[in-house]
Amino acid sequence: MADIVARYVGNKRVEAENPPSGGRLTFDQGKPDGLGESYDPVEGLLGAFAAEANGADAKGATAECDCTMAERPHRIASITLTIRMPQAEYTDSQKKVIQKYADACPVGLALSDKIDKKVE
């Protein structure tokens, strides 16, 4: 079970859920309601915003984040982010924009090199 599941519903709105707890958040324009700008666990869906801005219909795109913890010291050992885009005929330009956003995720770039990171 994923630690965080987020779905892009269109018009720069993302709905995120923590399945283990049932907690939910709604994000508009990449900013979570009531939390401030520094908290953004679904940064990978910014590629959906970019795809939409380049003429693609990205509604229904999802991102699932799974974390594995290490015991000593207690820390995140690995993170897997799985991004799924809706079935569509994306242009090469749209694919490049989506990949650019996935590669430039500020959250991913801020993580320690000791953490095993995988983006699918």
mmCIF file of N, CA and C in Angstrom:
data_model
loop_
_atom_site.group_PDB
_atom_site.id
_atom_site.type_symbol
_atom_site.label_atom_id
_atom_site.label_comp_id
_atom_site.label_asym_id
_atom_site.label_seq_id
_atom_site.Cartn_x
_atom_site.Cartn_y
_atom_site.Cartn_z
ATOM 1 N N MET A 1 0.842 -1.175 0.000
ATOM 2 C CA MET A 1 0.000 0.000 0.000
ATOM 3 C C MET A 1 0.890 1.242 0.000
ATOM 4 N N ALA A 2 0.574 2.187 -0.849
ATOM 5 C CA ALA A 2 1.346 3.419 -0.969
ATOM 6 C C ALA A 2 1.185 4.275 0.287
ATOM 7 N N ASP A 3 2.235 5.031 0.612
ATOM 8 C CA ASP A 3 2.180 5.961 1.733
ATOM 9 C C ASP A 3 1.395 7.216 1.366
ATOM 10 N N ILE A 4 1.523 7.657 0.111
ATOM 11 C CA ILE A 4 0.774 8.806 -0.392
ATOM 12 C C ILE A 4 0.297 8.475 -1.799
ATOM 13 N N VAL A 5 -0.972 8.746 -2.073
ATOM 14 C CA VAL A 5 -1.520 8.588 -3.416
ATOM 15 C C VAL A 5 -2.141 9.931 -3.792
ATOM 16 N N ALA A 6 -1.719 10.470 -4.922
ATOM 17 C CA ALA A 6 -2.240 11.760 -5.376
ATOM 18 C C ALA A 6 -2.808 11.609 -6.772
ATOM 19 N N ARG A 7 -3.883 12.339 -7.048
ATOM 20 C CA ARG A 7 -4.528 12.296 -8.362
ATOM 21 C C ARG A 7 -4.725 13.729 -8.847
ATOM 22 N N TYR A 8 -4.309 13.956 -10.101
ATOM 23 C CA TYR A 8 -4.516 15.254 -10.730
ATOM 24 C C TYR A 8 -5.923 15.273 -11.303
ATOM 25 N N VAL A 9 -6.754 16.215 -10.842
ATOM 26 C CA VAL A 9 -8.146 16.253 -11.286
ATOM 27 C C VAL A 9 -8.391 17.363 -12.306
ATOM 28 N N GLY A 10 -7.345 18.093 -12.671
ATOM 29 C CA GLY A 10 -7.450 19.142 -13.682
ATOM 30 C C GLY A 10 -7.456 20.525 -13.082
ATOM 31 N N ASN A 11 -7.219 21.502 -13.937
ATOM 32 C CA ASN A 11 -7.220 22.908 -13.542
ATOM 33 C C ASN A 11 -6.295 23.182 -12.359
ATOM 34 N N LYS A 12 -5.109 22.558 -12.386
ATOM 35 C CA LYS A 12 -4.068 22.713 -11.353
ATOM 36 C C LYS A 12 -4.538 22.291 -9.967
ATOM 37 N N ARG A 13 -5.412 21.298 -9.894
ATOM 38 C CA ARG A 13 -5.892 20.791 -8.605
ATOM 39 C C ARG A 13 -5.469 19.337 -8.441
ATOM 40 N N VAL A 14 -4.887 19.031 -7.266
ATOM 41 C CA VAL A 14 -4.454 17.689 -6.923
ATOM 42 C C VAL A 14 -5.137 17.289 -5.617
ATOM 43 N N GLU A 15 -5.656 16.072 -5.589
ATOM 44 C CA GLU A 15 -6.222 15.514 -4.367
ATOM 45 C C GLU A 15 -5.288 14.404 -3.897
ATOM 46 N N ALA A 16 -4.836 14.491 -2.651
ATOM 47 C CA ALA A 16 -3.878 13.527 -2.117
ATOM 48 C C ALA A 16 -4.470 12.822 -0.908
ATOM 49 N N GLU A 17 -4.060 11.559 -0.750
ATOM 50 C CA GLU A 17 -4.549 10.751 0.368
ATOM 51 C C GLU A 17 -3.401 9.953 0.957
ATOM 52 N N ASN A 18 -3.439 9.770 2.278
ATOM 53 C CA ASN A 18 -2.544 8.864 2.966
ATOM 54 C C ASN A 18 -3.374 7.629 3.304
ATOM 55 N N PRO A 19 -3.307 6.557 2.440
ATOM 56 C CA PRO A 19 -4.182 5.401 2.649
ATOM 57 C C PRO A 19 -4.115 4.766 4.039
ATOM 58 N N PRO A 20 -2.911 4.648 4.653
ATOM 59 C CA PRO A 20 -2.914 4.031 5.979
ATOM 60 C C PRO A 20 -3.749 4.785 7.015
ATOM 61 N N SER A 21 -3.773 6.125 6.946
ATOM 62 C CA SER A 21 -4.512 6.897 7.942
ATOM 63 C C SER A 21 -5.861 7.391 7.437
ATOM 64 N N GLY A 22 -6.027 7.434 6.101
ATOM 65 C CA GLY A 22 -7.241 7.983 5.519
ATOM 66 C C GLY A 22 -7.225 9.498 5.424
ATOM 67 N N GLY A 23 -6.122 10.130 5.802
ATOM 68 C CA GLY A 23 -6.009 11.584 5.726
ATOM 69 C C GLY A 23 -6.027 12.055 4.284
ATOM 70 N N ARG A 24 -6.641 13.219 4.040
ATOM 71 C CA ARG A 24 -6.764 13.755 2.686
ATOM 72 C C ARG A 24 -6.399 15.235 2.671
ATOM 73 N N LEU A 25 -5.835 15.662 1.539
ATOM 74 C CA LEU A 25 -5.507 17.067 1.298
ATOM 75 C C LEU A 25 -5.891 17.416 -0.130
ATOM 76 N N THR A 26 -6.251 18.673 -0.345
ATOM 77 C CA THR A 26 -6.490 19.177 -1.691
ATOM 78 C C THR A 26 -5.481 20.276 -1.954
ATOM 79 N N PHE A 27 -4.825 20.220 -3.120
ATOM 80 C CA PHE A 27 -3.810 21.183 -3.501
ATOM 81 C C PHE A 27 -4.302 21.947 -4.724
ATOM 82 N N ASP A 28 -4.213 23.255 -4.685
ATOM 83 C CA ASP A 28 -4.501 24.080 -5.846
ATOM 84 C C ASP A 28 -3.231 24.788 -6.268
ATOM 85 N N GLN A 29 -2.895 24.736 -7.551
ATOM 86 C CA GLN A 29 -1.716 25.378 -8.114
ATOM 87 C C GLN A 29 -0.449 24.976 -7.377
ATOM 88 N N GLY A 30 -0.382 23.717 -6.941
ATOM 89 C CA GLY A 30 0.820 23.211 -6.295
ATOM 90 C C GLY A 30 0.959 23.586 -4.840
ATOM 91 N N LYS A 31 -0.020 24.303 -4.260
ATOM 92 C CA LYS A 31 0.067 24.704 -2.856
ATOM 93 C C LYS A 31 -1.044 24.019 -2.071
ATOM 94 N N PRO A 32 -0.707 23.281 -0.997
ATOM 95 C CA PRO A 32 -1.726 22.580 -0.227
ATOM 96 C C PRO A 32 -2.571 23.536 0.605
ATOM 97 N N ASP A 33 -3.875 23.289 0.628
ATOM 98 C CA ASP A 33 -4.783 24.113 1.430
ATOM 99 C C ASP A 33 -4.390 24.045 2.899
ATOM 100 N N GLY A 34 -4.151 25.199 3.493
ATOM 101 C CA GLY A 34 -3.933 25.286 4.928
ATOM 102 C C GLY A 34 -2.577 24.846 5.427
ATOM 103 N N LEU A 35 -1.612 24.596 4.560
ATOM 104 C CA LEU A 35 -0.326 24.098 5.045
ATOM 105 C C LEU A 35 0.858 24.989 4.731
ATOM 106 N N GLY A 36 0.764 25.943 3.849
ATOM 107 C CA GLY A 36 1.915 26.767 3.518
ATOM 108 C C GLY A 36 2.694 26.179 2.364
ATOM 109 N N GLU A 37 3.535 26.994 1.763
ATOM 110 C CA GLU A 37 4.194 26.624 0.521
ATOM 111 C C GLU A 37 5.286 25.573 0.652
ATOM 112 N N SER A 38 5.847 25.358 1.839
ATOM 113 C CA SER A 38 7.009 24.477 1.938
ATOM 114 C C SER A 38 6.637 23.000 1.937
ATOM 115 N N TYR A 39 5.379 22.642 2.093
ATOM 116 C CA TYR A 39 4.959 21.245 2.153
ATOM 117 C C TYR A 39 4.389 20.831 0.808
ATOM 118 N N ASP A 40 5.051 19.890 0.129
ATOM 119 C CA ASP A 40 4.561 19.500 -1.193
ATOM 120 C C ASP A 40 4.934 18.053 -1.498
ATOM 121 N N PRO A 41 4.183 17.073 -0.979
ATOM 122 C CA PRO A 41 4.530 15.669 -1.181
ATOM 123 C C PRO A 41 4.180 15.135 -2.558
ATOM 124 N N VAL A 42 3.537 15.917 -3.381
ATOM 125 C CA VAL A 42 3.133 15.432 -4.700
ATOM 126 C C VAL A 42 3.769 16.258 -5.803
ATOM 127 N N GLU A 43 4.990 16.677 -5.585
ATOM 128 C CA GLU A 43 5.709 17.503 -6.546
ATOM 129 C C GLU A 43 5.759 16.850 -7.919
ATOM 130 N N GLY A 44 5.788 15.525 -7.981
ATOM 131 C CA GLY A 44 5.870 14.837 -9.262
ATOM 132 C C GLY A 44 4.704 15.120 -10.188
ATOM 133 N N LEU A 45 3.558 15.541 -9.655
ATOM 134 C CA LEU A 45 2.409 15.827 -10.508
ATOM 135 C C LEU A 45 2.500 17.196 -11.170
ATOM 136 N N LEU A 46 3.550 17.968 -10.874
ATOM 137 C CA LEU A 46 3.723 19.233 -11.595
ATOM 138 C C LEU A 46 3.920 18.969 -13.083
ATOM 139 N N GLY A 47 4.424 17.806 -13.425
ATOM 140 C CA GLY A 47 4.532 17.435 -14.835
ATOM 141 C C GLY A 47 3.168 17.373 -15.504
ATOM 142 N N ALA A 48 2.139 16.995 -14.741
ATOM 143 C CA ALA A 48 0.781 16.985 -15.285
ATOM 144 C C ALA A 48 0.322 18.410 -15.566
ATOM 145 N N PHE A 49 0.658 19.350 -14.664
ATOM 146 C CA PHE A 49 0.329 20.755 -14.907
ATOM 147 C C PHE A 49 0.974 21.205 -16.204
ATOM 148 N N ALA A 50 2.259 20.858 -16.365
ATOM 149 C CA ALA A 50 3.014 21.284 -17.547
ATOM 150 C C ALA A 50 2.448 20.646 -18.804
ATOM 151 N N ALA A 51 2.090 19.375 -18.721
ATOM 152 C CA ALA A 51 1.510 18.693 -19.887
ATOM 153 C C ALA A 51 0.216 19.382 -20.295
ATOM 154 N N GLU A 52 -0.599 19.734 -19.311
ATOM 155 C CA GLU A 52 -1.861 20.412 -19.593
ATOM 156 C C GLU A 52 -1.608 21.776 -20.240
ATOM 157 N N ALA A 53 -0.595 22.488 -19.745
ATOM 158 C CA ALA A 53 -0.258 23.798 -20.306
ATOM 159 C C ALA A 53 0.235 23.680 -21.750
ATOM 160 N N ASN A 54 0.719 22.489 -22.129
ATOM 161 C CA ASN A 54 1.202 22.249 -23.486
ATOM 162 C C ASN A 54 0.174 21.504 -24.337
ATOM 163 N N GLY A 55 -1.101 21.569 -23.935
ATOM 164 C CA GLY A 55 -2.167 21.043 -24.761
ATOM 165 C C GLY A 55 -2.566 19.601 -24.521
ATOM 166 N N ALA A 56 -1.988 18.930 -23.545
ATOM 167 C CA ALA A 56 -2.353 17.542 -23.257
ATOM 168 C C ALA A 56 -3.437 17.512 -22.182
ATOM 169 N N ASP A 57 -4.289 16.508 -22.223
ATOM 170 C CA ASP A 57 -5.289 16.320 -21.172
ATOM 171 C C ASP A 57 -4.667 15.404 -20.132
ATOM 172 N N ALA A 58 -4.278 15.955 -19.000
ATOM 173 C CA ALA A 58 -3.588 15.188 -17.969
ATOM 174 C C ALA A 58 -4.501 14.806 -16.811
ATOM 175 N N LYS A 59 -5.795 15.075 -16.924
ATOM 176 C CA LYS A 59 -6.724 14.709 -15.852
ATOM 177 C C LYS A 59 -6.649 13.216 -15.609
ATOM 178 N N GLY A 60 -6.550 12.859 -14.348
ATOM 179 C CA GLY A 60 -6.458 11.451 -13.984
ATOM 180 C C GLY A 60 -5.043 10.970 -13.765
ATOM 181 N N ALA A 61 -4.036 11.812 -14.011
ATOM 182 C CA ALA A 61 -2.654 11.427 -13.718
ATOM 183 C C ALA A 61 -2.547 11.148 -12.224
ATOM 184 N N THR A 62 -1.756 10.140 -11.862
ATOM 185 C CA THR A 62 -1.579 9.815 -10.449
ATOM 186 C C THR A 62 -0.102 9.712 -10.106
ATOM 187 N N ALA A 63 0.184 9.930 -8.828
ATOM 188 C CA ALA A 63 1.524 9.720 -8.287
ATOM 189 C C ALA A 63 1.367 8.947 -6.994
ATOM 190 N N GLU A 64 2.140 7.871 -6.862
ATOM 191 C CA GLU A 64 2.135 7.082 -5.636
ATOM 192 C C GLU A 64 3.538 7.101 -5.075
ATOM 193 N N CYS A 65 3.639 7.382 -3.785
ATOM 194 C CA CYS A 65 4.936 7.452 -3.124
ATOM 195 C C CYS A 65 4.993 6.368 -2.050
ATOM 196 N N ASP A 66 6.011 5.523 -2.143
ATOM 197 C CA ASP A 66 6.245 4.488 -1.144
ATOM 198 C C ASP A 66 7.593 4.738 -0.488
ATOM 199 N N CYS A 67 7.618 4.733 0.839
ATOM 200 C CA CYS A 67 8.857 4.930 1.593
ATOM 201 C C CYS A 67 9.163 3.685 2.404
ATOM 202 N N THR A 68 10.447 3.344 2.477
ATOM 203 C CA THR A 68 10.909 2.266 3.334
ATOM 204 C C THR A 68 11.837 2.875 4.370
ATOM 205 N N MET A 69 11.624 2.534 5.620
ATOM 206 C CA MET A 69 12.419 3.102 6.703
ATOM 207 C C MET A 69 13.566 2.167 7.074
ATOM 208 N N ALA A 70 14.696 2.749 7.466
ATOM 209 C CA ALA A 70 15.828 1.996 8.011
ATOM 210 C C ALA A 70 15.720 2.063 9.536
ATOM 211 N N GLU A 71 16.299 1.080 10.214
ATOM 212 C CA GLU A 71 16.164 1.031 11.664
ATOM 213 C C GLU A 71 17.189 1.868 12.410
ATOM 214 N N ARG A 72 18.466 1.698 12.114
ATOM 215 C CA ARG A 72 19.494 2.413 12.873
ATOM 216 C C ARG A 72 20.481 3.072 11.956
ATOM 217 N N PRO A 73 20.565 4.371 11.923
ATOM 218 C CA PRO A 73 19.635 5.272 12.600
ATOM 219 C C PRO A 73 18.292 5.281 11.884
ATOM 220 N N HIS A 74 17.239 5.575 12.644
ATOM 221 C CA HIS A 74 15.879 5.596 12.080
ATOM 222 C C HIS A 74 15.808 6.710 11.047
ATOM 223 N N ARG A 75 15.592 6.341 9.782
ATOM 224 C CA ARG A 75 15.588 7.305 8.686
ATOM 225 C C ARG A 75 14.907 6.675 7.490
ATOM 226 N N ILE A 76 14.660 7.477 6.474
ATOM 227 C CA ILE A 76 14.128 6.946 5.225
ATOM 228 C C ILE A 76 15.268 6.264 4.487
ATOM 229 N N ALA A 77 15.075 5.012 4.123
ATOM 230 C CA ALA A 77 16.100 4.265 3.393
ATOM 231 C C ALA A 77 15.870 4.327 1.892
ATOM 232 N N SER A 78 14.598 4.290 1.478
ATOM 233 C CA SER A 78 14.312 4.337 0.050
ATOM 234 C C SER A 78 12.944 4.956 -0.204
ATOM 235 N N ILE A 79 12.839 5.570 -1.377
ATOM 236 C CA ILE A 79 11.581 6.169 -1.825
ATOM 237 C C ILE A 79 11.366 5.753 -3.277
ATOM 238 N N THR A 80 10.165 5.278 -3.558
ATOM 239 C CA THR A 80 9.777 4.987 -4.936
ATOM 240 C C THR A 80 8.583 5.856 -5.271
ATOM 241 N N LEU A 81 8.707 6.632 -6.341
ATOM 242 C CA LEU A 81 7.623 7.471 -6.817
ATOM 243 C C LEU A 81 7.176 6.910 -8.159
ATOM 244 N N THR A 82 5.920 6.506 -8.240
ATOM 245 C CA THR A 82 5.360 5.964 -9.474
ATOM 246 C C THR A 82 4.361 6.971 -10.019
ATOM 247 N N ILE A 83 4.660 7.526 -11.195
ATOM 248 C CA ILE A 83 3.789 8.503 -11.831
ATOM 249 C C ILE A 83 3.105 7.816 -13.007
ATOM 250 N N ARG A 84 1.787 7.923 -13.049
ATOM 251 C CA ARG A 84 1.021 7.342 -14.153
ATOM 252 C C ARG A 84 0.248 8.452 -14.852
ATOM 253 N N MET A 85 0.478 8.569 -16.142
ATOM 254 C CA MET A 85 -0.235 9.552 -16.954
ATOM 255 C C MET A 85 -1.385 8.839 -17.659
ATOM 256 N N PRO A 86 -2.480 9.567 -17.948
ATOM 257 C CA PRO A 86 -3.595 8.958 -18.681
ATOM 258 C C PRO A 86 -3.131 8.465 -20.051
ATOM 259 N N GLN A 87 -3.791 7.432 -20.545
ATOM 260 C CA GLN A 87 -3.481 6.929 -21.884
ATOM 261 C C GLN A 87 -3.810 8.018 -22.896
ATOM 262 N N ALA A 88 -2.810 8.423 -23.641
ATOM 263 C CA ALA A 88 -2.998 9.468 -24.644
ATOM 264 C C ALA A 88 -1.835 9.411 -25.621
ATOM 265 N N GLU A 89 -1.999 10.086 -26.716
ATOM 266 C CA GLU A 89 -0.924 10.226 -27.695
ATOM 267 C C GLU A 89 -0.191 11.529 -27.383
ATOM 268 N N TYR A 90 0.851 11.442 -26.554
ATOM 269 C CA TYR A 90 1.623 12.625 -26.192
ATOM 270 C C TYR A 90 2.648 12.914 -27.285
ATOM 271 N N THR A 91 2.811 14.194 -27.589
ATOM 272 C CA THR A 91 3.825 14.583 -28.563
ATOM 273 C C THR A 91 5.198 14.444 -27.916
ATOM 274 N N ASP A 92 6.234 14.409 -28.722
ATOM 275 C CA ASP A 92 7.590 14.359 -28.174
ATOM 276 C C ASP A 92 7.847 15.557 -27.274
ATOM 277 N N SER A 93 7.348 16.719 -27.661
ATOM 278 C CA SER A 93 7.523 17.936 -26.869
ATOM 279 C C SER A 93 6.845 17.789 -25.501
ATOM 280 N N GLN A 94 5.635 17.251 -25.465
ATOM 281 C CA GLN A 94 4.929 17.052 -24.205
ATOM 282 C C GLN A 94 5.657 16.045 -23.323
ATOM 283 N N LYS A 95 6.170 14.974 -23.920
ATOM 284 C CA LYS A 95 6.921 13.974 -23.157
ATOM 285 C C LYS A 95 8.167 14.589 -22.535
ATOM 286 N N LYS A 96 8.855 15.452 -23.303
ATOM 287 C CA LYS A 96 10.066 16.102 -22.782
ATOM 288 C C LYS A 96 9.741 17.015 -21.606
ATOM 289 N N VAL A 97 8.626 17.745 -21.694
ATOM 290 C CA VAL A 97 8.226 18.633 -20.605
ATOM 291 C C VAL A 97 7.914 17.827 -19.354
ATOM 292 N N ILE A 98 7.166 16.748 -19.493
ATOM 293 C CA ILE A 98 6.825 15.899 -18.345
ATOM 294 C C ILE A 98 8.097 15.344 -17.708
ATOM 295 N N GLN A 99 9.021 14.834 -18.527
ATOM 296 C CA GLN A 99 10.270 14.282 -18.004
ATOM 297 C C GLN A 99 11.104 15.360 -17.315
ATOM 298 N N LYS A 100 11.125 16.561 -17.894
ATOM 299 C CA LYS A 100 11.876 17.681 -17.311
ATOM 300 C C LYS A 100 11.392 17.967 -15.895
ATOM 301 N N TYR A 101 10.069 18.014 -15.708
ATOM 302 C CA TYR A 101 9.535 18.271 -14.378
ATOM 303 C C TYR A 101 9.835 17.132 -13.413
ATOM 304 N N ALA A 102 9.765 15.904 -13.869
ATOM 305 C CA ALA A 102 10.092 14.774 -12.998
ATOM 306 C C ALA A 102 11.552 14.827 -12.560
ATOM 307 N N ASP A 103 12.451 15.162 -13.484
ATOM 308 C CA ASP A 103 13.883 15.213 -13.173
ATOM 309 C C ASP A 103 14.254 16.405 -12.294
ATOM 310 N N ALA A 104 13.485 17.495 -12.369
ATOM 311 C CA ALA A 104 13.824 18.727 -11.653
ATOM 312 C C ALA A 104 13.048 18.898 -10.346
ATOM 313 N N CYS A 105 12.385 17.866 -9.894
ATOM 314 C CA CYS A 105 11.600 17.955 -8.666
ATOM 315 C C CYS A 105 12.484 18.442 -7.516
ATOM 316 N N PRO A 106 12.175 19.599 -6.904
ATOM 317 C CA PRO A 106 13.020 20.117 -5.833
ATOM 318 C C PRO A 106 13.030 19.226 -4.593
ATOM 319 N N VAL A 107 11.952 18.521 -4.346
ATOM 320 C CA VAL A 107 11.936 17.607 -3.201
ATOM 321 C C VAL A 107 12.913 16.461 -3.446
ATOM 322 N N GLY A 108 12.841 15.847 -4.632
ATOM 323 C CA GLY A 108 13.762 14.759 -4.961
ATOM 324 C C GLY A 108 15.216 15.190 -4.962
ATOM 325 N N LEU A 109 15.481 16.388 -5.469
ATOM 326 C CA LEU A 109 16.852 16.891 -5.514
ATOM 327 C C LEU A 109 17.398 17.220 -4.127
ATOM 328 N N ALA A 110 16.513 17.483 -3.166
ATOM 329 C CA ALA A 110 16.941 17.827 -1.806
ATOM 330 C C ALA A 110 17.228 16.596 -0.945
ATOM 331 N N LEU A 111 16.819 15.420 -1.407
ATOM 332 C CA LEU A 111 17.026 14.210 -0.613
ATOM 333 C C LEU A 111 18.486 13.795 -0.600
ATOM 334 N N SER A 112 18.907 13.220 0.485
ATOM 335 C CA SER A 112 20.280 12.743 0.644
ATOM 336 C C SER A 112 20.636 11.705 -0.420
ATOM 337 N N ASP A 113 21.879 11.713 -0.836
ATOM 338 C CA ASP A 113 22.362 10.698 -1.773
ATOM 339 C C ASP A 113 22.368 9.302 -1.146
ATOM 340 N N LYS A 114 22.222 9.223 0.168
ATOM 341 C CA LYS A 114 22.184 7.931 0.876
ATOM 342 C C LYS A 114 20.832 7.250 0.736
ATOM 343 N N ILE A 115 19.835 7.985 0.283
ATOM 344 C CA ILE A 115 18.499 7.429 0.103
ATOM 345 C C ILE A 115 18.401 6.852 -1.303
ATOM 346 N N ASP A 116 17.956 5.607 -1.398
ATOM 347 C CA ASP A 116 17.721 4.976 -2.690
ATOM 348 C C ASP A 116 16.445 5.570 -3.279
ATOM 349 N N LYS A 117 16.574 6.295 -4.416
ATOM 350 C CA LYS A 117 15.442 6.985 -5.036
ATOM 351 C C LYS A 117 15.137 6.345 -6.383
ATOM 352 N N LYS A 118 13.865 6.077 -6.612
ATOM 353 C CA LYS A 118 13.453 5.490 -7.886
ATOM 354 C C LYS A 118 12.189 6.204 -8.359
ATOM 355 N N VAL A 119 12.204 6.646 -9.618
ATOM 356 C CA VAL A 119 11.035 7.269 -10.220
ATOM 357 C C VAL A 119 10.631 6.434 -11.412
ATOM 358 N N GLU A 120 9.385 6.031 -11.435
ATOM 359 C CA GLU A 120 8.861 5.235 -12.555
ATOM 360 C C GLU A 120 7.817 6.049 -13.277
#
